[in-house]
Amino acid sequence: MIEQEIITEEQKLAARYAKAMGHPIRMYILELLTKQACCYSGDLSEILPIAKSTLSQHLKELKDAGLIQGEIEAPKIKYCINRENWEKARQLFKRHFKI
Amino acid sequence: MIEQEIITEEQKLAARYAKAMGHPIRMYILELLTKQACCYSGDLSEILPIAKSTLSQHLKELKDAGLIQGEIEAPKIKYCINRENWEKARQLFKRHFKI
DNA sequence: ACTTTTGTTCGTAATTTAACGAACAAAAAT
DNA sequence: ATTTTTGTTCGTTAAATTACGAACAAAAGT
């Protein structure tokens, strides 16, 4: 055998998504985006009690994990859920929680 | 109003659970425990490619998040899912992912 | 009483995360 | 051609995470 892997790729991916969701601010953003399709980071910046640079970091993490995507609508950026990966995450957690 | 909270307690709790799940090792442990009821940490120690002290830390995190519980069966410790909190997490993620 | 088994705690180190303000970049508006 | 708006990047700091081996503790077995 080439490599004896104990932890599956699916578990790694599920952990990756979970980690991205593992902060109240990011959980808030994700829930907002599943409720209302899209939002501008400026809107979030007004609502959330954090510096805009911090918000930018959180958005980047969600983007890097693949859970959201940003579309330029100059000079703003419109953020939406990344449907494809969101569906993947949904399936993984569905199995994880046996829903 | 006393305090203008933007982020709900449910979002905080969901983020707490997500954070606990946000590591491949912990995801593996949780999935194992949902598949086979219980396990001893010694069993995990044999399977997983990490030091037993590191495993102990991961188990403590899952315990602190409330997702698992340990029962002493001297000299071993038997770990199980914490059914009550697991159900709470399941409900939170069910809503989060609209499952 | 001693040894073994089992798992935690301690001490340490490297890395990552979270947070801020300041500086910067890009494009729209004036 | 400036100014404004918008959001990222940079530099920094503090705290948390991940990891290890060594030391320790508790209880069972000999």
XYZ file of C-alpha atoms (C1' of nucleotides) in Angstrom:
258
model
C 0.000 0.000 0.000
C 1.193 3.492 -0.865
C -0.017 5.303 2.195
C -2.057 4.272 5.158
C -4.381 7.216 5.597
C -6.602 7.132 8.634
C -8.415 10.382 8.092
C -10.409 10.639 4.891
C -10.399 13.533 2.470
C -14.047 14.067 3.289
C -13.251 14.456 6.957
C -10.513 16.909 6.117
C -12.860 18.922 3.937
C -15.622 18.856 6.540
C -13.112 20.071 9.132
C -12.044 22.823 6.740
C -15.599 24.060 6.392
C -16.222 23.719 10.115
C -13.135 25.744 10.875
C -14.324 28.518 8.572
C -17.660 28.514 10.401
C -15.911 28.466 13.768
C -16.213 32.157 14.574
C -19.372 34.067 15.532
C -18.746 36.819 12.984
C -18.321 34.322 10.152
C -21.328 32.313 11.285
C -23.336 35.546 11.239
C -22.169 36.420 7.724
C -22.979 32.957 6.396
C -26.458 32.972 7.905
C -27.092 36.431 6.493
C -26.040 35.282 3.043
C -28.273 32.228 3.165
C -31.192 34.449 4.147
C -30.826 37.281 1.711
C -28.894 36.087 -1.317
C -26.219 38.785 -1.308
C -24.685 41.688 0.547
C -21.999 44.310 0.230
C -19.170 44.223 2.704
C -19.942 47.878 3.403
C -23.306 46.818 4.781
C -21.596 44.313 7.048
C -19.051 46.904 8.115
C -21.860 49.184 9.287
C -23.604 46.454 11.233
C -20.706 44.576 12.775
C -18.686 46.041 15.646
C -15.270 45.343 14.127
C -12.710 47.249 12.067
C -13.181 46.975 8.331
C -9.763 45.392 7.999
C -10.831 42.669 10.418
C -14.009 42.137 8.466
C -11.953 41.872 5.307
C -9.907 39.117 6.935
C -13.010 37.175 7.906
C -14.437 37.504 4.403
C -11.140 36.293 2.987
C -11.257 33.231 5.190
C -14.755 32.377 4.079
C -13.660 32.915 0.487
C -10.534 30.776 0.910
C -12.611 27.990 2.423
C -14.832 28.280 -0.645
C -18.031 29.063 1.228
C -18.606 32.500 -0.267
C -17.630 34.366 -3.389
C -17.253 38.036 -4.187
C -18.306 39.787 -7.353
C -16.988 43.227 -8.149
C -19.662 45.873 -8.596
C -17.331 48.809 -8.535
C -16.577 50.411 -6.254
C -18.325 47.837 -4.072
C -18.012 44.088 -3.855
C -21.082 41.936 -3.718
C -20.734 38.787 -1.676
C -22.819 35.663 -2.155
C -22.784 32.088 -0.993
C -20.719 29.822 -3.204
C -23.617 27.520 -4.092
C -21.536 24.597 -5.289
C -19.343 24.352 -2.205
C -22.193 25.231 0.101
C -24.044 22.235 -1.252
C -20.949 20.106 -0.711
C -20.716 21.333 2.878
C -24.401 20.676 3.378
C -23.993 17.101 2.235
C -20.972 16.547 4.457
C -22.717 17.884 7.539
C -25.884 16.071 6.674
C -23.949 12.841 6.812
C -21.959 13.947 9.833
C -25.108 14.619 11.818
C -27.114 11.859 10.178
C -29.852 14.293 9.254
C -32.240 48.909 25.362
C -29.586 47.287 27.520
C -27.334 46.024 24.811
C -27.530 46.015 21.061
C -26.375 42.533 20.227
C -25.933 41.797 16.575
C -24.810 38.226 16.884
C -27.251 35.851 18.514
C -26.464 33.333 21.229
C -27.403 30.589 18.786
C -24.839 31.828 16.302
C -22.231 31.919 19.030
C -23.080 28.389 20.089
C -23.083 27.122 16.510
C -19.672 28.740 16.000
C -18.453 27.078 19.197
C -19.480 23.652 17.936
C -18.079 24.374 14.484
C -14.773 25.404 15.979
C -14.591 22.151 17.933
C -15.235 20.255 14.688
C -12.683 22.356 12.826
C -9.796 19.902 12.950
C -9.455 16.647 10.993
C -8.546 14.635 14.084
C -11.565 15.871 15.996
C -13.830 15.355 13.011
C -12.556 11.794 12.805
C -13.197 11.162 16.496
C -16.716 12.545 16.294
C -17.579 10.455 13.265
C -16.181 7.367 14.933
C -18.284 8.003 18.036
C -21.442 8.488 16.012
C -20.770 5.204 14.234
C -19.869 2.967 17.118
C -21.342 4.390 20.309
C -18.157 4.478 22.346
C -14.413 4.088 22.362
C -11.452 4.178 24.666
C -8.854 6.844 24.099
C -6.276 4.087 24.021
C -7.918 2.727 20.894
C -7.689 6.159 19.300
C -4.094 6.511 20.385
C -3.229 3.312 18.525
C -4.967 4.375 15.358
C -4.113 8.045 15.146
C -0.622 9.234 14.210
C -0.270 11.710 17.049
C 1.235 11.735 20.526
C -1.120 10.659 23.278
C -0.754 14.040 24.937
C -1.935 15.701 21.737
C -4.874 13.315 21.553
C -5.705 14.148 25.145
C -5.815 17.835 24.200
C -8.180 17.178 21.303
C -10.446 15.086 23.503
C -10.468 17.843 26.089
C -11.538 20.358 23.463
C -14.397 18.167 22.337
C -15.352 17.683 25.980
C -15.157 21.424 26.723
C -17.333 22.170 23.711
C -19.781 19.654 25.126
C -19.787 17.332 22.127
C -18.403 14.282 23.916
C -18.241 12.957 27.431
C -15.876 10.614 29.203
C -16.781 7.923 31.666
C -14.126 6.393 33.862
C -13.746 2.643 33.520
C -10.524 2.356 35.391
C -7.869 2.378 34.311
C -9.394 3.381 30.984
C -11.775 6.142 30.023
C -14.699 5.419 27.786
C -15.704 8.267 25.508
C -19.166 8.737 24.051
C -21.072 11.420 22.229
C -22.846 13.835 24.541
C -26.316 13.074 23.194
C -28.003 16.197 24.523
C -25.520 18.679 23.085
C -25.058 16.649 19.934
C -28.769 16.999 19.327
C -28.519 20.723 19.972
C -25.665 20.976 17.464
C -27.627 18.909 14.976
C -30.575 21.303 15.235
C -28.349 24.353 14.846
C -26.647 22.979 11.749
C -29.909 21.732 10.377
C -31.181 25.286 10.465
C -27.872 26.706 9.293
C -27.871 24.524 6.208
C -31.636 24.520 5.832
C -31.692 20.743 5.758
C 5.179 -3.354 47.821
C 6.155 -2.991 43.143
C 5.084 -2.840 38.208
C 2.155 -1.959 34.482
C -1.386 0.352 32.166
C -3.720 4.420 31.095
C -4.375 9.069 30.445
C -3.567 13.916 32.109
C -0.708 17.824 33.035
C 3.515 20.505 32.411
C 6.868 22.918 29.869
C 8.128 24.359 25.542
C 8.109 25.766 20.690
C 6.209 26.912 16.209
C 2.336 28.348 13.861
C -2.075 30.398 13.257
C -5.738 33.448 14.507
C -7.876 37.734 15.621
C -7.669 42.334 16.062
C -6.444 47.246 15.149
C -5.059 51.515 12.618
C -2.453 53.320 8.865
C -1.330 53.170 4.288
C -2.603 51.946 -0.163
C -5.250 50.895 -4.660
C -9.079 51.228 -7.857
C -12.718 53.152 -9.709
C -16.643 56.322 -9.531
C -18.203 60.984 -8.849
C -17.441 65.753 -9.007
C -7.675 66.381 -12.356
C -9.243 65.915 -7.715
C -11.959 63.942 -4.325
C -14.682 60.397 -2.433
C -15.971 55.808 -1.735
C -14.795 51.214 -1.007
C -12.187 47.496 0.383
C -7.509 45.269 0.635
C -2.892 44.943 2.301
C 0.729 45.991 5.657
C 2.741 46.070 10.094
C 2.067 44.996 14.597
C 0.486 42.831 18.833
C -1.783 39.570 21.840
C -3.817 35.367 22.302
C -4.970 30.762 20.909
C -3.844 26.464 18.604
C -1.203 22.437 17.607
C 2.304 19.577 18.609
C 5.831 16.924 21.230
C 8.203 14.437 25.081
C 8.810 14.187 29.946
C 6.888 13.953 34.223
C 3.096 12.758 36.933
C -1.194 10.447 38.959
C -4.405 6.712 39.691
C -5.750 2.413 39.800
C -5.265 -2.431 38.455
C -2.425 -6.470 38.303
C 1.442 -9.208 40.112
